[in-house]
Amino acid sequence: MISYAAVPTAALPGTGSPAAYLPPPMPSTSRLLLPFCLAATWLVWGSTYLAIKYALLSFPPYVLSGTRYLFAGGLLLAWLKWRGTPWPTLRQLGNTSLIGLLMLTLGNGLTCVAELTLPSGATALIVAGTPLLTVGLSQLLGSRIRGLEWCGIALGLVGMVVMHNDASLAGDPKGVALMGAACLAWAVASVLMPRLDLPAGPMSAAMQMLAGGLISLPVALIAGERFPASPRLEAVAALAYLVVFGSIIAYSAFVWLLRHARPALATSSSYVNPLVALSLGWLFADEQVSPSLLLGMVIILAGVGLIGWATARK
């Protein structure tokens, strides 16, 4: 069972303290949970890029995104209510709706649109820029970023530059622009989340996913998307995987990390996901892996190591 710490009062806007949000010290149970949450966001999310590619064989982008999060949020909410979890307040509902809009309707929805033309591995490469945006926004809000974290971010940027020499990215500027907008929305939400009054426990993830799904489906209707009459079996299987593993498990783990770990570590999945996504795309979707992509991944993983080291020294 995942537990979430309440946001300290000083972290909320207008409560008096100008200090930036810093996660409270981790209890021993949280230290044990940390590697499992990291594994979920690093490995499971890395596999979702290929799953999205398969799901797009039958489901249009916003139909896919909306259906995924509506099912995932509804299932998680039903389980929480069966366990007796109280309903969030109106203020918390508004805050979770904002996060759901940014992270899921914009972040994931635009990713699905971009994957119509971009390879799944290349899409994951662009997402590797999210930690830089997150740390930059945190710095603007007063968070003190350590030197080793900046070095890790810088290495990640170098790796991204190396990987962007690949032709699959250079040949699709529209897809790259869509992914840039998705990364910005995700980074804004990642910075806001620890500073907002959100429901305690997994209820936060459930309401965010419900909000993201409920907003995405009208977007799909306006865009002229429709639910397929006879979806392919592999597309349905990919959607089921995205609901259970990519959303209920991995997204809940990410929300936990944002409330307990430093922003650079919480978003470090963006560095590891390309390694997983490129490997799976090469194995199962015949996506090409060029030398520049491989070299960039090595540099990016070195950046992840520096971020983890900085967190461990704290």
PDB file of C-alpha atoms in Angstrom:
ATOM      1  CA  MET A   1       0.000   0.000   0.000  1.00  0.00           C
ATOM      2  CA  ILE A   2       1.463   3.326  -1.021  1.00  0.00           C
ATOM      3  CA  SER A   3       1.321   6.076   1.589  1.00  0.00           C
ATOM      4  CA  TYR A   4       1.800   9.770   0.940  1.00  0.00           C
ATOM      5  CA  ALA A   5       3.057  12.437   3.309  1.00  0.00           C
ATOM      6  CA  ALA A   6       0.980  15.561   3.649  1.00  0.00           C
ATOM      7  CA  VAL A   7       2.419  18.692   2.075  1.00  0.00           C
ATOM      8  CA  PRO A   8       4.046  20.898   4.729  1.00  0.00           C
ATOM      9  CA  THR A   9       2.168  24.133   5.381  1.00  0.00           C
ATOM     10  CA  ALA A  10       5.169  26.222   4.360  1.00  0.00           C
ATOM     11  CA  ALA A  11       5.019  24.644   0.933  1.00  0.00           C
ATOM     12  CA  LEU A  12       1.565  25.973   0.152  1.00  0.00           C
ATOM     13  CA  PRO A  13       1.217  29.349  -1.592  1.00  0.00           C
ATOM     14  CA  GLY A  14       0.407  32.251   0.701  1.00  0.00           C
ATOM     15  CA  THR A  15       1.094  30.460   3.995  1.00  0.00           C
ATOM     16  CA  GLY A  16       3.934  32.689   5.102  1.00  0.00           C
ATOM     17  CA  SER A  17       7.216  30.892   4.436  1.00  0.00           C
ATOM     18  CA  PRO A  18       9.170  31.929   1.321  1.00  0.00           C
ATOM     19  CA  ALA A  19      11.238  28.753   1.466  1.00  0.00           C
ATOM     20  CA  ALA A  20      10.844  26.377  -1.428  1.00  0.00           C
ATOM     21  CA  TYR A  21       9.242  23.008  -0.939  1.00  0.00           C
ATOM     22  CA  LEU A  22      11.589  20.292   0.244  1.00  0.00           C
ATOM     23  CA  PRO A  23      10.376  16.734   0.868  1.00  0.00           C
ATOM     24  CA  PRO A  24      10.295  15.752   4.557  1.00  0.00           C
ATOM     25  CA  PRO A  25      12.930  13.291   5.806  1.00  0.00           C
ATOM     26  CA  MET A  26      12.143   9.764   4.638  1.00  0.00           C
ATOM     27  CA  PRO A  27      11.087   7.200   7.248  1.00  0.00           C
ATOM     28  CA  SER A  28      12.592   3.735   6.940  1.00  0.00           C
ATOM     29  CA  THR A  29       9.492   2.328   5.187  1.00  0.00           C
ATOM     30  CA  SER A  30       9.717   5.052   2.543  1.00  0.00           C
ATOM     31  CA  ARG A  31      13.386   4.291   1.950  1.00  0.00           C
ATOM     32  CA  LEU A  32      12.411   0.691   1.234  1.00  0.00           C
ATOM     33  CA  LEU A  33       9.606   1.817  -1.091  1.00  0.00           C
ATOM     34  CA  LEU A  34      11.796   4.259  -3.017  1.00  0.00           C
ATOM     35  CA  PRO A  35      13.588   1.690  -5.260  1.00  0.00           C
ATOM     36  CA  PHE A  36      10.297   0.005  -6.173  1.00  0.00           C
ATOM     37  CA  CYS A  37       8.723   3.316  -7.182  1.00  0.00           C
ATOM     38  CA  LEU A  38      11.810   4.205  -9.198  1.00  0.00           C
ATOM     39  CA  ALA A  39      11.698   0.815 -10.939  1.00  0.00           C
ATOM     40  CA  ALA A  40       8.035   1.389 -11.834  1.00  0.00           C
ATOM     41  CA  THR A  41       8.688   4.813 -13.356  1.00  0.00           C
ATOM     42  CA  TRP A  42      11.964   3.817 -15.027  1.00  0.00           C
ATOM     43  CA  LEU A  43      11.069   0.395 -16.467  1.00  0.00           C
ATOM     44  CA  VAL A  44       7.275   0.314 -16.761  1.00  0.00           C
ATOM     45  CA  TRP A  45       7.017   3.823 -18.184  1.00  0.00           C
ATOM     46  CA  GLY A  46       9.838   3.029 -20.570  1.00  0.00           C
ATOM     47  CA  SER A  47       7.711   0.231 -21.988  1.00  0.00           C
ATOM     48  CA  THR A  48       4.584   2.384 -22.358  1.00  0.00           C
ATOM     49  CA  TYR A  49       5.962   4.184 -25.435  1.00  0.00           C
ATOM     50  CA  LEU A  50       5.871   0.923 -27.384  1.00  0.00           C
ATOM     51  CA  ALA A  51       2.469   0.078 -25.876  1.00  0.00           C
ATOM     52  CA  ILE A  52       1.127   3.431 -27.091  1.00  0.00           C
ATOM     53  CA  LYS A  53       2.455   2.683 -30.575  1.00  0.00           C
ATOM     54  CA  TYR A  54       0.537  -0.614 -30.627  1.00  0.00           C
ATOM     55  CA  ALA A  55      -2.622   0.936 -29.148  1.00  0.00           C
ATOM     56  CA  LEU A  56      -2.575   3.628 -31.850  1.00  0.00           C
ATOM     57  CA  LEU A  57      -3.075   0.873 -34.440  1.00  0.00           C
ATOM     58  CA  SER A  58      -6.806   1.088 -33.603  1.00  0.00           C
ATOM     59  CA  PHE A  59      -7.413   3.929 -31.139  1.00  0.00           C
ATOM     60  CA  PRO A  60      -7.067   7.624 -32.120  1.00  0.00           C
ATOM     61  CA  PRO A  61      -4.717   9.619 -29.818  1.00  0.00           C
ATOM     62  CA  TYR A  62      -7.162  11.367 -27.492  1.00  0.00           C
ATOM     63  CA  VAL A  63      -9.602   8.443 -27.505  1.00  0.00           C
ATOM     64  CA  LEU A  64      -6.659   6.336 -26.338  1.00  0.00           C
ATOM     65  CA  SER A  65      -5.494   8.813 -23.693  1.00  0.00           C
ATOM     66  CA  GLY A  66      -8.996   9.538 -22.378  1.00  0.00           C
ATOM     67  CA  THR A  67     -10.053   5.882 -22.242  1.00  0.00           C
ATOM     68  CA  ARG A  68      -6.809   4.873 -20.564  1.00  0.00           C
ATOM     69  CA  TYR A  69      -7.077   7.347 -17.710  1.00  0.00           C
ATOM     70  CA  LEU A  70     -10.846   7.106 -17.295  1.00  0.00           C
ATOM     71  CA  PHE A  71     -10.583   3.337 -16.748  1.00  0.00           C
ATOM     72  CA  ALA A  72      -7.451   3.583 -14.587  1.00  0.00           C
ATOM     73  CA  GLY A  73      -8.801   6.395 -12.419  1.00  0.00           C
ATOM     74  CA  GLY A  74     -12.216   4.754 -12.097  1.00  0.00           C
ATOM     75  CA  LEU A  75     -10.766   1.382 -11.054  1.00  0.00           C
ATOM     76  CA  LEU A  76      -8.415   2.954  -8.518  1.00  0.00           C
ATOM     77  CA  LEU A  77     -11.188   5.161  -7.123  1.00  0.00           C
ATOM     78  CA  ALA A  78     -13.558   2.178  -6.758  1.00  0.00           C
ATOM     79  CA  TRP A  79     -10.885   0.260  -4.835  1.00  0.00           C
ATOM     80  CA  LEU A  80     -10.165   3.248  -2.574  1.00  0.00           C
ATOM     81  CA  LYS A  81     -13.850   3.781  -1.776  1.00  0.00           C
ATOM     82  CA  TRP A  82     -14.205   0.072  -1.015  1.00  0.00           C
ATOM     83  CA  ARG A  83     -11.341   0.571   1.456  1.00  0.00           C
ATOM     84  CA  GLY A  84     -13.217   3.490   3.022  1.00  0.00           C
ATOM     85  CA  THR A  85     -10.995   6.334   1.767  1.00  0.00           C
ATOM     86  CA  PRO A  86     -12.740   9.707   2.257  1.00  0.00           C
ATOM     87  CA  TRP A  87     -13.641  11.958  -0.667  1.00  0.00           C
ATOM     88  CA  PRO A  88     -11.327  14.904  -1.382  1.00  0.00           C
ATOM     89  CA  THR A  89     -12.413  18.464  -0.668  1.00  0.00           C
ATOM     90  CA  LEU A  90     -13.622  20.818  -3.407  1.00  0.00           C
ATOM     91  CA  ARG A  91     -10.278  22.631  -3.297  1.00  0.00           C
ATOM     92  CA  GLN A  92      -8.419  19.348  -3.693  1.00  0.00           C
ATOM     93  CA  LEU A  93     -10.679  18.374  -6.601  1.00  0.00           C
ATOM     94  CA  GLY A  94      -9.794  21.627  -8.347  1.00  0.00           C
ATOM     95  CA  ASN A  95      -6.083  21.083  -7.781  1.00  0.00           C
ATOM     96  CA  THR A  96      -6.148  17.475  -8.995  1.00  0.00           C
ATOM     97  CA  SER A  97      -8.091  18.563 -12.080  1.00  0.00           C
ATOM     98  CA  LEU A  98      -5.373  21.116 -12.884  1.00  0.00           C
ATOM     99  CA  ILE A  99      -2.648  18.478 -12.523  1.00  0.00           C
ATOM    100  CA  GLY A 100      -4.658  16.005 -14.593  1.00  0.00           C
ATOM    101  CA  LEU A 101      -5.091  18.601 -17.347  1.00  0.00           C
ATOM    102  CA  LEU A 102      -1.384  19.408 -17.461  1.00  0.00           C
ATOM    103  CA  MET A 103       0.125  15.952 -17.020  1.00  0.00           C
ATOM    104  CA  LEU A 104      -2.391  13.714 -18.730  1.00  0.00           C
ATOM    105  CA  THR A 105      -4.583  15.676 -21.148  1.00  0.00           C
ATOM    106  CA  LEU A 106      -1.689  17.801 -22.423  1.00  0.00           C
ATOM    107  CA  GLY A 107       1.402  15.773 -21.502  1.00  0.00           C
ATOM    108  CA  ASN A 108       0.238  12.292 -22.416  1.00  0.00           C
ATOM    109  CA  GLY A 109      -2.330  13.354 -25.013  1.00  0.00           C
ATOM    110  CA  LEU A 110       0.215  15.284 -27.074  1.00  0.00           C
ATOM    111  CA  THR A 111       2.633  12.366 -26.721  1.00  0.00           C
ATOM    112  CA  CYS A 112       0.039  10.073 -28.304  1.00  0.00           C
ATOM    113  CA  VAL A 113      -0.452  12.554 -31.162  1.00  0.00           C
ATOM    114  CA  ALA A 114       3.323  12.797 -31.704  1.00  0.00           C
ATOM    115  CA  GLU A 115       3.702   9.011 -31.805  1.00  0.00           C
ATOM    116  CA  LEU A 116       1.518   8.888 -34.901  1.00  0.00           C
ATOM    117  CA  THR A 117       4.620   9.959 -36.823  1.00  0.00           C
ATOM    118  CA  LEU A 118       7.582   9.639 -34.432  1.00  0.00           C
ATOM    119  CA  PRO A 119       9.144   6.294 -33.473  1.00  0.00           C
ATOM    120  CA  SER A 120       8.400   5.255 -29.890  1.00  0.00           C
ATOM    121  CA  GLY A 121      12.083   5.353 -28.936  1.00  0.00           C
ATOM    122  CA  ALA A 122      12.602   8.807 -30.419  1.00  0.00           C
ATOM    123  CA  THR A 123       9.569  10.068 -28.506  1.00  0.00           C
ATOM    124  CA  ALA A 124      11.116   8.871 -25.261  1.00  0.00           C
ATOM    125  CA  LEU A 125      14.358  10.670 -26.135  1.00  0.00           C
ATOM    126  CA  ILE A 126      12.601  14.041 -26.250  1.00  0.00           C
ATOM    127  CA  VAL A 127      10.978  13.369 -22.874  1.00  0.00           C
ATOM    128  CA  ALA A 128      14.503  13.205 -21.453  1.00  0.00           C
ATOM    129  CA  GLY A 129      14.454  17.021 -21.451  1.00  0.00           C
ATOM    130  CA  THR A 130      11.692  17.149 -18.826  1.00  0.00           C
ATOM    131  CA  PRO A 131      14.023  17.103 -15.770  1.00  0.00           C
ATOM    132  CA  LEU A 132      15.859  20.165 -17.084  1.00  0.00           C
ATOM    133  CA  LEU A 133      12.586  22.060 -17.396  1.00  0.00           C
ATOM    134  CA  THR A 134      11.485  20.835 -13.959  1.00  0.00           C
ATOM    135  CA  VAL A 135      14.692  21.888 -12.237  1.00  0.00           C
ATOM    136  CA  GLY A 136      14.690  25.236 -14.050  1.00  0.00           C
ATOM    137  CA  LEU A 137      11.139  25.983 -12.947  1.00  0.00           C
ATOM    138  CA  SER A 138      11.963  24.856  -9.385  1.00  0.00           C
ATOM    139  CA  GLN A 139      14.907  27.252  -9.367  1.00  0.00           C
ATOM    140  CA  LEU A 140      12.628  30.116 -10.389  1.00  0.00           C
ATOM    141  CA  LEU A 141      10.388  29.279  -7.434  1.00  0.00           C
ATOM    142  CA  GLY A 142      13.300  29.351  -4.995  1.00  0.00           C
ATOM    143  CA  SER A 143      14.384  25.710  -4.785  1.00  0.00           C
ATOM    144  CA  ARG A 144      18.083  25.308  -4.100  1.00  0.00           C
ATOM    145  CA  ILE A 145      19.586  22.918  -6.642  1.00  0.00           C
ATOM    146  CA  ARG A 146      22.855  21.228  -5.754  1.00  0.00           C
ATOM    147  CA  GLY A 147      25.906  21.368  -7.974  1.00  0.00           C
ATOM    148  CA  LEU A 148      25.919  17.621  -8.619  1.00  0.00           C
ATOM    149  CA  GLU A 149      22.293  17.810  -9.730  1.00  0.00           C
ATOM    150  CA  TRP A 150      23.151  20.570 -12.186  1.00  0.00           C
ATOM    151  CA  CYS A 151      26.017  18.430 -13.489  1.00  0.00           C
ATOM    152  CA  GLY A 152      23.630  15.505 -13.952  1.00  0.00           C
ATOM    153  CA  ILE A 153      21.172  17.724 -15.815  1.00  0.00           C
ATOM    154  CA  ALA A 154      24.002  19.093 -17.975  1.00  0.00           C
ATOM    155  CA  LEU A 155      25.125  15.575 -18.882  1.00  0.00           C
ATOM    156  CA  GLY A 156      21.560  14.719 -19.779  1.00  0.00           C
ATOM    157  CA  LEU A 157      21.413  17.726 -22.097  1.00  0.00           C
ATOM    158  CA  VAL A 158      24.648  16.711 -23.787  1.00  0.00           C
ATOM    159  CA  GLY A 159      23.238  13.244 -24.324  1.00  0.00           C
ATOM    160  CA  MET A 160      20.071  14.715 -25.817  1.00  0.00           C
ATOM    161  CA  VAL A 161      22.086  16.849 -28.250  1.00  0.00           C
ATOM    162  CA  VAL A 162      24.050  13.787 -29.349  1.00  0.00           C
ATOM    163  CA  MET A 163      20.899  11.718 -29.833  1.00  0.00           C
ATOM    164  CA  HIS A 164      19.071  14.434 -31.752  1.00  0.00           C
ATOM    165  CA  ASN A 165      21.541  13.966 -34.580  1.00  0.00           C
ATOM    166  CA  ASP A 166      19.471  10.918 -35.470  1.00  0.00           C
ATOM    167  CA  ALA A 167      17.481  11.325 -38.689  1.00  0.00           C
ATOM    168  CA  SER A 168      14.190  10.153 -37.159  1.00  0.00           C
ATOM    169  CA  LEU A 169      14.017  13.334 -35.074  1.00  0.00           C
ATOM    170  CA  ALA A 170      15.347  15.750 -37.679  1.00  0.00           C
ATOM    171  CA  GLY A 171      12.755  14.600 -40.220  1.00  0.00           C
ATOM    172  CA  ASP A 172       9.659  15.341 -38.122  1.00  0.00           C
ATOM    173  CA  PRO A 173       9.756  18.896 -36.684  1.00  0.00           C
ATOM    174  CA  LYS A 174       6.001  18.886 -35.977  1.00  0.00           C
ATOM    175  CA  GLY A 175       6.277  15.764 -33.862  1.00  0.00           C
ATOM    176  CA  VAL A 176       9.263  17.212 -32.005  1.00  0.00           C
ATOM    177  CA  ALA A 177       7.342  20.448 -31.338  1.00  0.00           C
ATOM    178  CA  LEU A 178       4.365  18.499 -29.964  1.00  0.00           C
ATOM    179  CA  MET A 179       6.676  16.597 -27.641  1.00  0.00           C
ATOM    180  CA  GLY A 180       8.289  19.840 -26.507  1.00  0.00           C
ATOM    181  CA  ALA A 181       4.871  21.176 -25.496  1.00  0.00           C
ATOM    182  CA  ALA A 182       4.082  17.895 -23.735  1.00  0.00           C
ATOM    183  CA  CYS A 183       7.343  18.073 -21.762  1.00  0.00           C
ATOM    184  CA  LEU A 184       6.656  21.659 -20.702  1.00  0.00           C
ATOM    185  CA  ALA A 185       3.171  20.752 -19.444  1.00  0.00           C
ATOM    186  CA  TRP A 186       4.598  17.790 -17.535  1.00  0.00           C
ATOM    187  CA  ALA A 187       7.346  19.917 -15.968  1.00  0.00           C
ATOM    188  CA  VAL A 188       4.907  22.628 -14.828  1.00  0.00           C
ATOM    189  CA  ALA A 189       2.703  19.986 -13.205  1.00  0.00           C
ATOM    190  CA  SER A 190       5.711  18.316 -11.555  1.00  0.00           C
ATOM    191  CA  VAL A 191       6.735  21.608  -9.946  1.00  0.00           C
ATOM    192  CA  LEU A 192       3.205  22.545  -8.884  1.00  0.00           C
ATOM    193  CA  MET A 193       2.190  19.185  -7.431  1.00  0.00           C
ATOM    194  CA  PRO A 194       4.213  19.282  -4.179  1.00  0.00           C
ATOM    195  CA  ARG A 195       3.030  22.852  -3.557  1.00  0.00           C
ATOM    196  CA  LEU A 196      -0.712  22.221  -3.941  1.00  0.00           C
ATOM    197  CA  ASP A 197      -3.265  20.910  -1.480  1.00  0.00           C
ATOM    198  CA  LEU A 198      -3.933  17.444  -2.905  1.00  0.00           C
ATOM    199  CA  PRO A 199      -5.768  14.422  -1.487  1.00  0.00           C
ATOM    200  CA  ALA A 200      -3.757  12.122   0.758  1.00  0.00           C
ATOM    201  CA  GLY A 201      -2.714   8.696  -0.449  1.00  0.00           C
ATOM    202  CA  PRO A 202      -3.487   7.126  -3.828  1.00  0.00           C
ATOM    203  CA  MET A 203      -6.686   9.189  -3.990  1.00  0.00           C
ATOM    204  CA  SER A 204      -4.527  11.946  -5.485  1.00  0.00           C
ATOM    205  CA  ALA A 205      -3.472   9.762  -8.429  1.00  0.00           C
ATOM    206  CA  ALA A 206      -7.024   8.441  -8.884  1.00  0.00           C
ATOM    207  CA  MET A 207      -8.589  11.897  -9.137  1.00  0.00           C
ATOM    208  CA  GLN A 208      -5.824  13.184 -11.408  1.00  0.00           C
ATOM    209  CA  MET A 209      -6.366  10.280 -13.802  1.00  0.00           C
ATOM    210  CA  LEU A 210     -10.150  10.685 -13.724  1.00  0.00           C
ATOM    211  CA  ALA A 211      -9.802  14.397 -14.468  1.00  0.00           C
ATOM    212  CA  GLY A 212      -7.335  13.740 -17.286  1.00  0.00           C
ATOM    213  CA  GLY A 213      -9.646  11.164 -18.834  1.00  0.00           C
ATOM    214  CA  LEU A 214     -12.786  13.263 -18.495  1.00  0.00           C
ATOM    215  CA  ILE A 215     -11.083  16.248 -20.146  1.00  0.00           C
ATOM    216  CA  SER A 216      -9.413  14.190 -22.900  1.00  0.00           C
ATOM    217  CA  LEU A 217     -12.572  12.522 -24.210  1.00  0.00           C
ATOM    218  CA  PRO A 218     -14.354  15.817 -25.101  1.00  0.00           C
ATOM    219  CA  VAL A 219     -11.108  16.901 -26.792  1.00  0.00           C
ATOM    220  CA  ALA A 220     -11.277  13.701 -28.839  1.00  0.00           C
ATOM    221  CA  LEU A 221     -14.908  14.438 -29.781  1.00  0.00           C
ATOM    222  CA  ILE A 222     -14.077  17.998 -30.859  1.00  0.00           C
ATOM    223  CA  ALA A 223     -11.124  16.701 -32.908  1.00  0.00           C
ATOM    224  CA  GLY A 224     -13.424  14.309 -34.739  1.00  0.00           C
ATOM    225  CA  GLU A 225     -11.984  11.167 -33.175  1.00  0.00           C
ATOM    226  CA  ARG A 226     -14.272   8.165 -32.628  1.00  0.00           C
ATOM    227  CA  PHE A 227     -13.994   4.904 -30.729  1.00  0.00           C
ATOM    228  CA  PRO A 228     -13.123   2.080 -33.179  1.00  0.00           C
ATOM    229  CA  ALA A 229     -15.923  -0.354 -33.996  1.00  0.00           C
ATOM    230  CA  SER A 230     -13.605  -3.372 -34.263  1.00  0.00           C
ATOM    231  CA  PRO A 231     -10.247  -2.650 -32.572  1.00  0.00           C
ATOM    232  CA  ARG A 232      -7.358  -5.014 -33.228  1.00  0.00           C
ATOM    233  CA  LEU A 233      -6.508  -7.527 -30.507  1.00  0.00           C
ATOM    234  CA  GLU A 234      -2.970  -6.195 -30.013  1.00  0.00           C
ATOM    235  CA  ALA A 235      -4.349  -2.652 -29.633  1.00  0.00           C
ATOM    236  CA  VAL A 236      -6.798  -3.771 -26.947  1.00  0.00           C
ATOM    237  CA  ALA A 237      -4.020  -5.661 -25.126  1.00  0.00           C
ATOM    238  CA  ALA A 238      -1.789  -2.575 -25.277  1.00  0.00           C
ATOM    239  CA  LEU A 239      -4.589  -0.408 -23.868  1.00  0.00           C
ATOM    240  CA  ALA A 240      -5.127  -2.860 -20.997  1.00  0.00           C
ATOM    241  CA  TYR A 241      -1.382  -2.785 -20.239  1.00  0.00           C
ATOM    242  CA  LEU A 242      -1.413   1.011 -20.226  1.00  0.00           C
ATOM    243  CA  VAL A 243      -4.384   1.082 -17.833  1.00  0.00           C
ATOM    244  CA  VAL A 244      -3.013  -1.371 -15.271  1.00  0.00           C
ATOM    245  CA  PHE A 245       0.763  -1.041 -15.416  1.00  0.00           C
ATOM    246  CA  GLY A 246       1.358   2.328 -17.069  1.00  0.00           C
ATOM    247  CA  SER A 247      -1.320   4.202 -15.109  1.00  0.00           C
ATOM    248  CA  ILE A 248      -2.487   2.527 -11.884  1.00  0.00           C
ATOM    249  CA  ILE A 249       0.954   1.230 -10.882  1.00  0.00           C
ATOM    250  CA  ALA A 250       3.516   3.542 -12.496  1.00  0.00           C
ATOM    251  CA  TYR A 251       1.595   6.820 -12.249  1.00  0.00           C
ATOM    252  CA  SER A 252       0.804   6.186  -8.567  1.00  0.00           C
ATOM    253  CA  ALA A 253       4.510   5.527  -8.029  1.00  0.00           C
ATOM    254  CA  PHE A 254       5.414   8.804  -9.770  1.00  0.00           C
ATOM    255  CA  VAL A 255       2.982  10.783  -7.612  1.00  0.00           C
ATOM    256  CA  TRP A 256       4.558   9.185  -4.538  1.00  0.00           C
ATOM    257  CA  LEU A 257       8.051  10.159  -5.724  1.00  0.00           C
ATOM    258  CA  LEU A 258       7.029  13.773  -6.287  1.00  0.00           C
ATOM    259  CA  ARG A 259       5.828  13.973  -2.681  1.00  0.00           C
ATOM    260  CA  HIS A 260       8.861  12.230  -1.115  1.00  0.00           C
ATOM    261  CA  ALA A 261      11.941  12.674  -3.333  1.00  0.00           C
ATOM    262  CA  ARG A 262      13.759  15.687  -4.730  1.00  0.00           C
ATOM    263  CA  PRO A 263      12.417  16.873  -8.123  1.00  0.00           C
ATOM    264  CA  ALA A 264      15.562  15.848 -10.013  1.00  0.00           C
ATOM    265  CA  LEU A 265      15.309  12.251  -8.768  1.00  0.00           C
ATOM    266  CA  ALA A 266      11.517  12.072  -9.113  1.00  0.00           C
ATOM    267  CA  THR A 267      11.738  13.006 -12.799  1.00  0.00           C
ATOM    268  CA  SER A 268      14.895  11.012 -13.530  1.00  0.00           C
ATOM    269  CA  SER A 269      12.698   8.383 -15.214  1.00  0.00           C
ATOM    270  CA  SER A 270      12.839  10.660 -18.254  1.00  0.00           C
ATOM    271  CA  TYR A 271      16.513   9.734 -18.584  1.00  0.00           C
ATOM    272  CA  VAL A 272      16.098   5.962 -18.215  1.00  0.00           C
ATOM    273  CA  ASN A 273      12.900   5.618 -20.254  1.00  0.00           C
ATOM    274  CA  PRO A 274      14.723   6.183 -23.586  1.00  0.00           C
ATOM    275  CA  LEU A 275      17.013   3.216 -22.911  1.00  0.00           C
ATOM    276  CA  VAL A 276      14.027   0.952 -22.285  1.00  0.00           C
ATOM    277  CA  ALA A 277      11.938   2.422 -25.106  1.00  0.00           C
ATOM    278  CA  LEU A 278      14.702   2.205 -27.695  1.00  0.00           C
ATOM    279  CA  SER A 279      15.506  -1.367 -26.734  1.00  0.00           C
ATOM    280  CA  LEU A 280      11.881  -2.495 -26.945  1.00  0.00           C
ATOM    281  CA  GLY A 281      11.285  -0.563 -30.175  1.00  0.00           C
ATOM    282  CA  TRP A 282      14.312  -2.234 -31.733  1.00  0.00           C
ATOM    283  CA  LEU A 283      13.283  -5.704 -30.528  1.00  0.00           C
ATOM    284  CA  PHE A 284       9.564  -5.626 -31.304  1.00  0.00           C
ATOM    285  CA  ALA A 285       8.880  -2.803 -33.782  1.00  0.00           C
ATOM    286  CA  ASP A 286      11.970  -2.876 -36.036  1.00  0.00           C
ATOM    287  CA  GLU A 287      12.911   0.691 -35.045  1.00  0.00           C
ATOM    288  CA  GLN A 288      16.487   1.588 -35.965  1.00  0.00           C
ATOM    289  CA  VAL A 289      19.028   2.410 -33.245  1.00  0.00           C
ATOM    290  CA  SER A 290      21.852   4.542 -34.614  1.00  0.00           C
ATOM    291  CA  PRO A 291      25.299   5.018 -33.012  1.00  0.00           C
ATOM    292  CA  SER A 292      24.352   8.586 -32.002  1.00  0.00           C
ATOM    293  CA  LEU A 293      21.356   7.245 -30.094  1.00  0.00           C
ATOM    294  CA  LEU A 294      23.487   4.683 -28.269  1.00  0.00           C
ATOM    295  CA  LEU A 295      26.186   7.224 -27.352  1.00  0.00           C
ATOM    296  CA  GLY A 296      23.574   9.699 -26.160  1.00  0.00           C
ATOM    297  CA  MET A 297      21.982   7.074 -23.931  1.00  0.00           C
ATOM    298  CA  VAL A 298      25.312   6.317 -22.256  1.00  0.00           C
ATOM    299  CA  ILE A 299      25.825  10.008 -21.481  1.00  0.00           C
ATOM    300  CA  ILE A 300      22.262  10.345 -20.193  1.00  0.00           C
ATOM    301  CA  LEU A 301      22.631   7.373 -17.849  1.00  0.00           C
ATOM    302  CA  ALA A 302      25.779   8.987 -16.443  1.00  0.00           C
ATOM    303  CA  GLY A 303      23.656  12.032 -15.665  1.00  0.00           C
ATOM    304  CA  VAL A 304      21.132   9.829 -13.852  1.00  0.00           C
ATOM    305  CA  GLY A 305      23.959   8.431 -11.745  1.00  0.00           C
ATOM    306  CA  LEU A 306      25.037  11.926 -10.682  1.00  0.00           C
ATOM    307  CA  ILE A 307      21.474  12.865  -9.721  1.00  0.00           C
ATOM    308  CA  GLY A 308      21.116   9.694  -7.659  1.00  0.00           C
ATOM    309  CA  TRP A 309      24.493  10.303  -5.997  1.00  0.00           C
ATOM    310  CA  ALA A 310      23.505  13.849  -5.050  1.00  0.00           C
ATOM    311  CA  THR A 311      20.292  12.554  -3.489  1.00  0.00           C
ATOM    312  CA  ALA A 312      22.145   9.815  -1.584  1.00  0.00           C
ATOM    313  CA  ARG A 313      24.650  12.344  -0.171  1.00  0.00           C
ATOM    314  CA  LYS A 314      21.722  14.359   1.214  1.00  0.00           C
TER     315      LYS A 314
END
